[in-house]
Amino acid sequence: MPTTSSSSVNRLCSDLILDRLASTDCQIKLKAIREVKNQIIGNRTKKLSYIKLGAVPAVAAVLAEGDANSDCGSNLIVQSAAALGSFACGVEAGVRAVLDTGAFPHLFRLLSTSDEKVVDAAARSLRMIYQSKLAPKYEFFQEENMEFLLSLLRSENENLTGLGASIVIHSCGTSSEQNTLCHAGALEKLISLLDGSISQRDASLESLAAILKDNPEAVSKFVDLQSGRALSSVIELTKDRYSRTRLLACTCLICIKNSSSCYLHDIGIKTKLVYILLELLDDHGQVGDEASFALSSLIAEKEDLQKLAFEANAIDKFYDYLQNSPLNPKRLEGILLVLANLCSKLECCRSRFLSLQVLSLVVDALTHDNANVRTAACICLRSVSHSIKNLSAGRFMNERIVIPLVQLLSDLSTSVQVAALGAISNIVVDFTPRKSTFIQCGGLKELIQLTKSMDSTLRLNAVWALRNMVFLADNMCKQGIFTELTAPSIASLICDPEPSVQEQALALVRNFVDGCVDSIEFAFAEDGLIIDAVGRQLRKASKTEIGIQGMYVFCNIASGNEFHKEAVMRRLFPQTENGTHSLIMKFLQSNDNHLRTAAAWVIVNLSFAPGARDRLRNFGIVSQIKSMVNDSCMDVKLRARLALGQFTTVRYPAFSISFQNGVTYCFPFTLTSQSSVRAFQFCSALLTSAVAYVSSMPRDSIVVDIHASLVSLFCGS
Amino acid sequence: MPVRELESSTLSQVSGANSGQSTFQACTLLSVGQAFSGTQNVSSPQKDEAWRVNVRIQGCDLEHGYLCGTMEALNVPMADTPVVTFWEGEIVDSKNYTFFTGKWEATPEDDIRHWTKFPSFSPFMAQVEVDGGKSLDLSNYPFIFMRWKEQYFVNVGTDCGLTIAGFYYVCFSCSDGSISGFYYDPNSSPFQKLELKSTNDGRSGFSFSSYELQ
């Protein structure tokens, strides 16, 4: 086979090269290194085959052994440093191989030699290595390290300043690192580089962004530098003729804006940033790929900026890009994410998105080879389906969308699975009887499978999707889901180690027991496995939201018949507990408005049962409710008043008067205030004695007479 | 709820339209999933008529003063099935929306003429005449004023002979979840009154479901 013979020839040459790299003859060695270097530059395949062959340690050995004081030795060092840098450039396996040889600290040492060529070569090589995440983190906190870094940034040598910037970009992550750099004067050094060469300027902008990102303190220091001239220079660079510089200047400004909203808030600069980034998307290279990510970080979570982008016809523009596929995966991912951000809040964006048929292109991306693209497509779908108006119109619940989404639930990448669950969680909030589409596509089984995942994010999102799916589902649909999911599984989800899973599981149960009265029975399946789990979990609720969802589970159950109410009473007031320290008392006294409201609703529902009313009074709940009738939260106040009304409403058995002749008179009105009750008791006592002596009269006429007297007493007529 | 197209527009003012109660702020009775039922009076001088109406809240975003849901009209004479429409609501919160509609062919005079039909509106009358009520703090008021605008028919075509051109002035009572409203469409009978009560699916108590979009 031709390939075999050609690869064996290559192999032969390569082996020879290894020998030559180990040669004692300086010139042979030098020639061999040059050959390797020239072959691997820009050629990933060659790099990988040389790495496999073991060329990297051989080259590193040449670097280590080279004598910088001899001409040949110096040449060897320069060439081997360049070759190592090239191995590390853009290929992670190359970076790993270089780091494994121990060449990294050696390259650093070479920066202090007097031979400028050697210094340049070492600096360039280190910059290549620092482009990779695998490069060791630079320790800014050690004084001598910071000194050395500042000396690099101060240098006249462009390679050394470039290396300094690369170190900042690579290793400055935490806010304490950012602050250390600020205090040491790194900002000033970087700003002075803005007047340097193109590469210095770009490196400086990128380093500044790394120091300013999410750090209001650093931003405030930067903005005040040189009376604001530093900021003005960056703003000026957004108009630079080089697209990369424009992009980096925008990124730097976005970091400033996102760290402290008080800067760059005028509409002019915001609009300008949106337009520049949209224009940079036209760049066919890396700048165009990165521009969409920068635009995403500019508009994420910010409605005003999303509006500006919408008004700049961003959605139409992205639609055009998507139509001109195939796009490279990075660019496609970036565009899908920026569309997701655009549609995350504004209905006008979602409408435009849907009217342009962007949806169909996004659905195509669900089956893309690249996992990041698939994730981005799911996030985009999640964002556009965050719209009740469109969900209600059933725009997403169809096989074209649901089938690929369900398939992604078993994707090999967890981030794809999580993103698909996010989109599904929205889509299953369906107000029409179309939930069956999802079940028919096999979605339910996949979701249930994921509720058993070891990964808590997957469990959380799967339960979340089920909770949304059960919302307002008809009883048949609920029955189907319940049978598949099973009561023991629901009970174990309620007791999941992860609090957010517990919360969603309780919300799921809350939805199960809502709707027609029969639905309440779900909580009592398998000897009350679920309701018992709810009671247990509420006792150790680790966060307010769990309390709220649990209270609504009890609220919904307590809206059923006497048996249901009694079951809730038993869980709220176990015989072993004192009512005044009960769970419900704790929730009624919570600082959280929503939790107090939920707890008050439970009491409202329980108070429909006369038996429960007496016990609630004994447990001190009525006194507690009384103290809530002027609660600062209106919802709580109104529910407390509603509950209190239930307690003080004395229904007709309490209003019956038994006469000595055996007649029982039931007063046909209900009275709601304590004073009326007392007045009634007084009057009825009077009337009882009054009628005593006319007991021989026919019953009917007594009743009529008494009725008339009572009505006149109470109604004044 | 849709109404007949091209109704005679003779004034047939509903008298004593004062049973309306409504509410505002985070109120559990106005949360997603809650259902209401009642009637809409569609009487004309020729005929006394009321259609049974069911409403379900589907979405609520207090931050944006937004509410939405469906409205189902049950005994619409010209329709074979109940007619379901999707509506979107604007909550009068002085932040996102004021008492002045500013669109849908409603002048400030039309607005005031309708709002004053709700007794609970009276404390705001003077201020609303000045600025539409944009300086009022309605957050703790036990009634919520809203406008509901039907957006599309869910289960029938647009050729059903019905129109959803108008909108409702709505007043919701936070205490008991009752809703009253008046339909406004310059081309339909004026002051068609909507009266709804919170429903409980035959339960002895209140039940609340929920979903959360991602």
Coordinates of C-alpha atoms in Angstrom, one line a residue, chain A residues 62-575:
Chain A
V62 CA 20.3 20.4 23.4
L63 CA 18.9 23.5 25.1
A64 CA 20.1 22.4 28.5
E65 CA 23.5 21.4 27.3
G66 CA 24.1 24.5 25.1
D67 CA 26.9 26.8 26.1
A68 CA 25.7 30.3 25.7
N69 CA 29.2 31.6 25.6
S70 CA 30.2 29.9 22.4
D71 CA 28.8 30.9 19.0
C72 CA 27.7 27.4 18.2
G73 CA 26.3 26.9 21.6
S74 CA 24.4 30.1 21.4
N75 CA 23.0 29.2 18.1
L76 CA 22.0 25.8 19.4
I77 CA 20.1 27.4 22.3
V78 CA 18.3 29.9 20.0
Q79 CA 17.2 27.2 17.6
S80 CA 16.2 24.7 20.3
A81 CA 14.2 27.3 22.2
A82 CA 12.4 28.2 19.0
A83 CA 11.7 24.5 18.3
L84 CA 10.3 23.9 21.8
G85 CA 8.1 27.0 21.5
S86 CA 6.8 25.8 18.2
F87 CA 6.1 22.3 19.7
A88 CA 4.1 24.1 22.4
C89 CA 2.2 26.4 20.1
G90 CA -1.4 25.3 19.6
V91 CA -0.9 21.7 20.5
E92 CA -1.6 20.6 24.1
A93 CA 0.4 17.4 23.7
G94 CA 3.3 19.6 22.7
V95 CA 3.0 21.8 25.8
R96 CA 2.8 18.7 28.0
A97 CA 5.9 17.2 26.3
V98 CA 7.9 20.4 26.7
L99 CA 6.9 20.8 30.3
D100 CA 7.8 17.2 31.0
T101 CA 11.4 17.8 29.9
G102 CA 12.0 20.4 32.6
A103 CA 12.8 23.0 29.9
F104 CA 10.4 25.6 31.3
P105 CA 12.5 26.8 34.3
H106 CA 15.6 26.6 32.1
L107 CA 14.0 28.9 29.5
F108 CA 13.3 31.4 32.4
R109 CA 17.0 31.2 33.5
L110 CA 18.0 32.1 29.9
L111 CA 16.2 35.4 30.2
S112 CA 19.0 36.7 32.4
T113 CA 21.8 36.0 30.0
S114 CA 23.6 38.8 28.2
D115 CA 23.1 37.4 24.7
E116 CA 20.2 39.3 23.3
K117 CA 19.4 36.6 20.7
V118 CA 19.2 34.0 23.4
V119 CA 16.9 36.2 25.6
D120 CA 14.6 36.9 22.6
A121 CA 14.4 33.2 21.7
A122 CA 13.7 32.2 25.3
A123 CA 11.0 34.9 25.7
R124 CA 9.3 33.9 22.5
S125 CA 9.3 30.3 23.5
L126 CA 7.9 31.0 27.0
R127 CA 5.1 33.2 25.4
M128 CA 4.1 30.2 23.3
I129 CA 3.9 28.0 26.4
Y130 CA 2.0 30.6 28.4
Q131 CA -0.8 30.5 25.7
S132 CA -1.7 27.1 27.1
K133 CA -3.7 26.5 30.3
L134 CA -1.2 23.7 31.0
A135 CA 1.6 26.2 31.7
P136 CA 2.4 26.5 35.4
K137 CA 0.8 29.3 37.3
Y138 CA 3.0 32.3 37.9
E139 CA 3.2 33.2 41.6
F140 CA 2.5 36.9 41.9
F141 CA 2.6 36.9 45.7
Q142 CA 6.3 36.2 45.9
E143 CA 8.1 39.5 46.0
E144 CA 11.0 38.5 43.8
N145 CA 8.5 37.1 41.2
M146 CA 6.6 40.4 41.1
E147 CA 9.8 42.4 40.8
F148 CA 10.8 40.2 37.9
L149 CA 7.5 40.5 36.2
L150 CA 7.6 44.3 36.5
S151 CA 11.1 44.3 35.1
L152 CA 9.8 42.4 32.1
L153 CA 6.9 44.9 31.6
R154 CA 9.4 47.8 31.9
S155 CA 11.8 46.3 29.4
E156 CA 12.8 48.0 26.1
N157 CA 12.7 44.6 24.6
E158 CA 9.4 43.9 22.9
N159 CA 9.7 40.1 23.5
L160 CA 10.2 40.6 27.2
T161 CA 7.2 43.0 27.6
G162 CA 5.2 40.6 25.5
L163 CA 6.2 37.8 27.8
G164 CA 5.2 39.9 30.9
A165 CA 1.8 40.5 29.4
S166 CA 1.4 36.8 28.6
I167 CA 2.2 35.9 32.2
V168 CA -0.5 38.4 33.4
I169 CA -3.0 37.1 30.9
H170 CA -2.3 33.5 31.9
S171 CA -1.9 33.6 35.6
C172 CA -4.1 36.5 36.8
G173 CA -7.3 34.9 37.9
T174 CA -8.4 35.7 41.4
S175 CA -9.3 39.1 42.8
S176 CA -6.4 39.0 45.2
E177 CA -4.0 38.4 42.3
Q178 CA -5.6 41.3 40.4
N179 CA -5.2 43.5 43.5
T180 CA -1.6 42.5 44.1
L181 CA -0.8 43.4 40.5
C182 CA -2.6 46.8 40.8
H183 CA -0.8 47.6 44.0
A184 CA 2.6 46.7 42.5
G185 CA 2.0 49.2 39.7
A186 CA 1.3 46.8 36.9
L187 CA -1.5 49.0 35.5
E188 CA 0.8 51.9 35.0
K189 CA 3.3 49.7 33.2
L190 CA 0.7 48.2 31.0
I191 CA -0.8 51.6 30.1
S192 CA 2.5 52.8 28.9
L193 CA 2.6 49.9 26.5
L194 CA -0.5 51.1 24.8
D195 CA 1.7 53.6 23.0
G196 CA 4.1 50.8 21.8
S197 CA 4.1 48.5 18.8
I198 CA 0.9 46.8 17.6
S199 CA 1.8 43.6 19.5
Q200 CA 2.6 45.5 22.7
R201 CA -0.6 47.4 22.5
D202 CA -2.7 44.2 22.0
A203 CA -0.8 42.4 24.7
S204 CA -1.4 45.3 27.0
L205 CA -5.1 45.5 26.3
E206 CA -5.5 41.8 26.9
S207 CA -3.6 42.0 30.2
L208 CA -5.6 45.0 31.4
A209 CA -8.8 43.1 30.7
A210 CA -7.4 40.2 32.8
I211 CA -6.7 42.5 35.8
L212 CA -10.0 44.5 35.5
K213 CA -12.4 41.5 35.0
D214 CA -15.0 41.4 37.8
N215 CA -12.9 43.6 40.0
P216 CA -14.5 46.9 40.9
E217 CA -11.5 48.0 43.0
A218 CA -9.1 47.5 40.1
V219 CA -11.5 49.2 37.7
S220 CA -11.9 52.2 39.9
K221 CA -8.1 52.5 40.2
F222 CA -7.7 52.2 36.4
V223 CA -10.4 54.8 35.6
D224 CA -8.7 57.3 37.9
L225 CA -5.2 56.8 36.4
Q226 CA -3.8 59.8 34.6
S227 CA -7.1 61.7 35.3
G228 CA -9.0 59.3 33.1
R229 CA -6.6 59.4 30.2
A230 CA -5.9 55.7 30.4
L231 CA -9.6 55.0 29.9
S232 CA -9.8 57.5 27.0
S233 CA -6.9 55.7 25.3
V234 CA -8.7 52.4 25.5
I235 CA -11.8 54.0 24.1
E236 CA -9.8 55.5 21.3
L237 CA -8.4 52.1 20.4
T238 CA -11.9 50.8 19.6
K239 CA -11.5 52.9 16.4
D240 CA -8.0 51.5 15.6
R241 CA -7.4 50.3 12.0
Y242 CA -6.5 46.8 13.2
S243 CA -9.5 44.6 13.9
R244 CA -7.7 42.6 16.6
T245 CA -6.9 45.9 18.5
R246 CA -10.5 47.0 18.2
L247 CA -11.8 43.7 19.5
L248 CA -9.3 43.8 22.5
A249 CA -10.2 47.4 23.3
C250 CA -13.9 46.5 23.3
T251 CA -13.2 43.5 25.5
C252 CA -11.3 45.7 28.0
L253 CA -14.2 48.2 28.1
I254 CA -16.7 45.3 28.6
C255 CA -14.7 44.2 31.6
I256 CA -14.8 47.7 33.0
K257 CA -18.5 48.0 32.4
N258 CA -19.4 44.6 33.8
S259 CA -17.3 45.2 36.9
S260 CA -18.8 48.5 37.8
S261 CA -22.0 49.7 36.2
C262 CA -21.2 53.3 37.1
Y263 CA -18.7 53.6 34.3
L264 CA -19.5 53.7 30.6
H265 CA -23.2 53.9 31.1
D266 CA -23.9 56.5 28.5
I267 CA -25.9 55.3 25.7
G268 CA -23.4 56.5 23.1
I269 CA -20.6 54.2 24.2
K270 CA -22.9 51.3 24.7
T271 CA -24.3 51.7 21.2
K272 CA -20.8 52.1 19.8
L273 CA -19.7 48.8 21.4
V274 CA -22.6 47.0 20.0
Y275 CA -22.0 48.3 16.5
I276 CA -18.2 47.7 16.6
L277 CA -18.7 44.1 17.7
L278 CA -21.4 43.4 15.1
E279 CA -19.0 44.8 12.5
L280 CA -16.1 42.7 13.8
L281 CA -18.2 39.6 13.2
D282 CA -17.6 40.1 9.5
D283 CA -13.9 39.4 10.1
H284 CA -13.3 35.9 8.6
G285 CA -10.5 34.9 11.1
Q286 CA -10.1 34.5 14.8
V287 CA -11.3 38.1 15.5
G288 CA -14.7 37.4 13.9
D289 CA -14.9 34.1 15.9
E290 CA -14.2 35.9 19.2
A291 CA -16.4 39.0 18.5
S292 CA -19.6 37.1 19.2
F293 CA -18.3 35.9 22.6
A294 CA -17.4 39.5 23.4
L295 CA -20.9 40.6 22.4
S296 CA -22.4 37.9 24.6
S297 CA -20.5 39.1 27.6
L298 CA -21.6 42.7 26.8
I299 CA -25.3 41.9 26.6
A300 CA -25.7 39.0 29.0
E301 CA -28.3 39.7 31.7
K302 CA -28.7 43.3 30.5
E303 CA -32.0 44.2 29.0
D304 CA -31.0 47.7 27.8
L305 CA -28.0 46.3 25.8
Q306 CA -30.1 43.5 24.4
K307 CA -32.6 46.2 23.2
L308 CA -29.7 48.1 21.6
A309 CA -28.5 45.0 19.8
F310 CA -32.0 44.2 18.7
E311 CA -32.4 47.7 17.3
A312 CA -29.1 47.3 15.5
N313 CA -30.7 44.4 13.7
A314 CA -28.4 41.9 15.3
I315 CA -30.9 39.0 15.0
D316 CA -31.2 39.5 11.2
K317 CA -27.5 39.7 11.0
F318 CA -26.9 36.4 12.9
Y319 CA -29.6 34.8 10.8
D320 CA -27.7 35.7 7.7
Y321 CA -24.5 34.2 9.1
L322 CA -26.3 31.0 10.1
Q323 CA -27.7 30.6 6.6
N324 CA -24.2 30.9 5.1
S325 CA -23.1 27.7 6.7
P326 CA -21.0 25.7 7.1
L327 CA -19.4 27.9 9.8
N328 CA -16.5 26.7 11.8
P329 CA -17.6 25.2 15.1
K330 CA -16.2 28.1 17.2
R331 CA -18.1 30.7 15.2
L332 CA -21.3 28.7 15.2
E333 CA -21.1 28.2 18.9
G334 CA -20.5 32.0 19.4
I335 CA -23.4 33.0 17.3
L336 CA -25.8 30.5 19.0
L337 CA -24.7 31.8 22.4
V338 CA -25.1 35.4 21.4
L339 CA -28.6 34.6 20.1
A340 CA -29.4 32.9 23.4
N341 CA -28.3 36.0 25.2
L342 CA -30.3 38.3 22.9
C343 CA -33.5 36.2 23.5
S344 CA -33.0 35.7 27.2
K345 CA -35.3 38.5 28.3
L346 CA -37.0 40.4 25.5
E347 CA -40.1 39.2 23.9
C348 CA -39.5 41.4 20.8
C349 CA -36.2 39.5 20.2
R350 CA -37.9 36.1 20.5
S351 CA -40.6 37.2 18.1
R352 CA -38.1 38.3 15.6
F353 CA -36.1 35.1 16.1
L354 CA -39.2 33.0 15.4
S355 CA -40.5 35.0 12.5
L356 CA -37.1 34.7 10.7
Q357 CA -37.2 30.9 11.1
V358 CA -33.9 31.0 12.9
L359 CA -35.4 28.2 15.0
S360 CA -35.0 25.7 12.3
L361 CA -31.3 26.5 11.9
V362 CA -30.8 26.2 15.6
V363 CA -32.6 22.8 15.6
D364 CA -30.2 21.6 12.9
A365 CA -27.3 22.6 15.2
L366 CA -28.6 20.2 17.9
T367 CA -27.1 17.3 15.9
H368 CA -23.8 19.0 15.1
D369 CA -20.6 16.9 15.6
N370 CA -19.1 19.4 18.0
A371 CA -20.3 19.1 21.6
N372 CA -19.9 22.9 22.3
V373 CA -22.1 23.7 19.4
R374 CA -24.8 21.2 20.6
T375 CA -24.6 22.8 24.0
A376 CA -25.0 26.3 22.6
A377 CA -27.9 25.2 20.4
C378 CA -29.7 23.9 23.5
I379 CA -29.0 27.1 25.5
C380 CA -30.4 29.1 22.5
L381 CA -33.6 26.9 22.5
R382 CA -33.9 27.3 26.3
S383 CA -33.7 31.1 25.9
V384 CA -36.2 31.4 23.1
S385 CA -38.6 29.1 24.8
H386 CA -38.5 31.2 28.0
S387 CA -41.8 32.7 26.7
I388 CA -45.2 31.8 27.9
K389 CA -46.7 33.4 24.9
N390 CA -45.0 31.0 22.6
L391 CA -45.2 28.0 24.8
S392 CA -49.0 28.6 25.1
A393 CA -49.2 28.7 21.3
G394 CA -47.4 25.3 21.3
R395 CA -44.6 26.5 19.1
F396 CA -42.0 24.1 20.5
M397 CA -43.8 20.9 21.4
N398 CA -43.3 19.1 18.1
E399 CA -41.3 16.1 16.9
R400 CA -38.8 18.1 14.9
I401 CA -37.6 19.8 18.1
V402 CA -38.4 17.2 20.7
I403 CA -36.8 14.1 19.1
P404 CA -33.2 15.6 18.8
L405 CA -33.5 17.1 22.3
V406 CA -34.5 13.8 23.8
Q407 CA -31.6 12.1 22.0
L408 CA -29.2 14.6 23.6
L409 CA -30.3 13.4 27.0
S410 CA -28.0 10.5 26.5
D411 CA -25.2 12.5 25.0
L412 CA -21.7 11.6 26.1
S413 CA -21.0 15.1 27.2
T414 CA -22.6 16.1 30.6
S415 CA -22.8 19.8 29.6
V416 CA -24.8 18.8 26.5
Q417 CA -27.1 16.8 28.7
V418 CA -27.6 19.6 31.2
A419 CA -28.2 22.1 28.4
A420 CA -30.8 19.8 26.8
L421 CA -32.5 19.4 30.1
G422 CA -32.7 23.2 30.4
A423 CA -34.5 23.5 27.1
I424 CA -36.7 20.6 27.9
S425 CA -37.7 22.1 31.2
N426 CA -39.2 25.0 29.4
I427 CA -40.7 23.2 26.5
V428 CA -42.7 20.8 28.7
V429 CA -44.5 23.7 30.3
D430 CA -47.1 23.1 27.8
F431 CA -50.6 24.4 28.4
T432 CA -52.2 22.3 25.6
P433 CA -52.6 18.5 25.8
R434 CA -49.5 18.0 23.8
K435 CA -47.3 16.7 26.6
S436 CA -47.9 13.3 25.1
T437 CA -45.6 14.2 22.2
F438 CA -42.7 14.3 24.6
I439 CA -43.6 11.0 26.2
Q440 CA -44.1 9.4 22.8
C441 CA -40.6 10.5 21.8
G442 CA -39.2 8.6 24.7
G443 CA -38.5 11.7 26.7
L444 CA -40.1 10.6 30.0
K445 CA -38.0 7.4 30.3
E446 CA -34.8 9.4 29.6
L447 CA -35.8 12.0 32.2
I448 CA -36.5 9.4 34.8
Q449 CA -33.2 7.7 34.1
L450 CA -31.4 11.0 34.7
T451 CA -33.1 11.5 38.0
K452 CA -31.0 8.5 39.1
S453 CA -27.7 10.0 37.8
M454 CA -24.7 10.2 40.1
D455 CA -24.2 13.8 38.8
S456 CA -26.3 16.1 41.0
T457 CA -26.6 18.8 38.2
L458 CA -28.2 16.2 36.0
R459 CA -30.5 15.0 38.8
L460 CA -31.5 18.5 39.6
N461 CA -32.4 19.4 36.0
A462 CA -34.2 16.2 35.3
V463 CA -36.4 16.6 38.4
W464 CA -36.9 20.3 37.4
A465 CA -38.1 19.2 33.9
L466 CA -40.5 16.6 35.5
R467 CA -41.8 19.3 37.9
N468 CA -42.6 21.6 35.0
M469 CA -44.1 18.7 33.0
V470 CA -46.5 17.8 35.8
F471 CA -47.6 21.5 36.1
L472 CA -51.3 21.5 35.2
A473 CA -51.1 18.1 33.6
D474 CA -54.4 16.2 33.4
N475 CA -54.8 13.3 35.8
M476 CA -54.2 10.7 33.2
C477 CA -50.9 12.2 32.2
K478 CA -49.9 12.5 35.8
Q479 CA -50.9 8.9 36.4
G480 CA -48.6 7.8 33.5
I481 CA -45.7 9.8 34.9
F482 CA -46.2 8.6 38.4
T483 CA -46.3 5.0 37.4
E484 CA -43.0 5.3 35.5
L485 CA -41.4 7.4 38.2
T486 CA -42.7 5.4 41.2
A487 CA -43.4 6.5 44.7
P488 CA -40.2 5.2 46.2
S489 CA -38.1 7.1 43.7
I490 CA -40.1 10.3 44.4
A491 CA -39.6 9.8 48.1
S492 CA -35.8 9.3 47.7
L493 CA -35.6 12.4 45.5
I494 CA -37.3 14.4 48.3
C495 CA -34.5 13.1 50.6
D496 CA -31.7 13.7 48.0
P497 CA -28.4 14.8 49.5
E498 CA -28.5 17.9 47.3
P499 CA -30.8 20.6 48.7
S500 CA -31.7 22.0 45.3
V501 CA -32.9 18.5 44.2
Q502 CA -35.0 18.3 47.4
E503 CA -36.6 21.6 46.5
Q504 CA -37.5 20.6 43.0
A505 CA -38.7 17.2 44.1
L506 CA -41.1 18.8 46.6
A507 CA -42.3 21.2 43.9
L508 CA -42.9 18.1 41.7
V509 CA -45.0 16.6 44.4
R510 CA -46.8 19.9 44.9
N511 CA -47.8 19.8 41.2
F512 CA -48.8 16.1 41.4
V513 CA -51.3 16.8 44.2
D514 CA -52.8 19.9 42.6
G515 CA -55.7 19.8 40.1
C516 CA -58.6 17.5 40.6
V517 CA -59.2 16.2 44.1
D518 CA -58.3 12.6 43.2
S519 CA -54.7 13.8 42.5
I520 CA -54.2 14.2 46.2
E521 CA -54.1 10.4 46.5
F522 CA -50.6 10.4 44.8
A523 CA -49.2 11.5 48.1
F524 CA -50.7 8.5 49.9
A525 CA -49.4 5.8 47.5
E526 CA -47.6 2.9 49.1
D527 CA -48.7 3.6 52.7
G528 CA -47.9 7.3 52.5
L529 CA -44.3 6.9 51.5
I530 CA -44.3 10.4 49.9
I531 CA -46.2 12.4 52.5
D532 CA -44.0 10.9 55.2
A533 CA -40.9 11.8 53.3
V534 CA -42.2 15.4 52.9
G535 CA -42.8 15.6 56.7
R536 CA -39.3 14.3 57.5
Q537 CA -37.6 16.5 55.0
L538 CA -39.4 19.6 56.3
R539 CA -38.0 19.0 59.7
K540 CA -34.5 19.3 58.5
A541 CA -35.1 21.8 55.7
S542 CA -31.7 23.4 55.1
K543 CA -33.0 26.3 53.1
T544 CA -36.1 28.5 52.9
E545 CA -37.1 27.3 49.4
I546 CA -37.4 23.7 50.7
G547 CA -39.8 25.0 53.5
I548 CA -41.9 26.9 50.9
Q549 CA -42.3 24.0 48.5
G550 CA -43.0 21.5 51.4
M551 CA -45.6 23.9 52.8
Y552 CA -47.3 24.0 49.5
V553 CA -47.3 20.2 49.3
F554 CA -49.2 20.2 52.6
C555 CA -51.4 23.1 51.6
N556 CA -52.5 21.3 48.5
I557 CA -53.1 18.0 50.4
A558 CA -55.0 19.9 53.1
S559 CA -57.3 21.3 50.5
G560 CA -58.8 17.9 50.2
N561 CA -61.3 16.0 52.4
E562 CA -61.3 15.4 56.2
F563 CA -59.0 12.4 55.8
H564 CA -56.4 14.5 53.8
K565 CA -56.6 17.3 56.3
E566 CA -56.1 14.9 59.2
A567 CA -53.1 13.3 57.5
V568 CA -51.5 16.8 57.2
M569 CA -52.3 17.5 60.9
R570 CA -50.6 14.3 61.9
R571 CA -47.4 15.2 60.0
L572 CA -47.4 18.8 61.3
F573 CA -48.2 17.9 64.9
P574 CA -46.7 14.5 65.8
Q575 CA -47.9 13.3 69.2

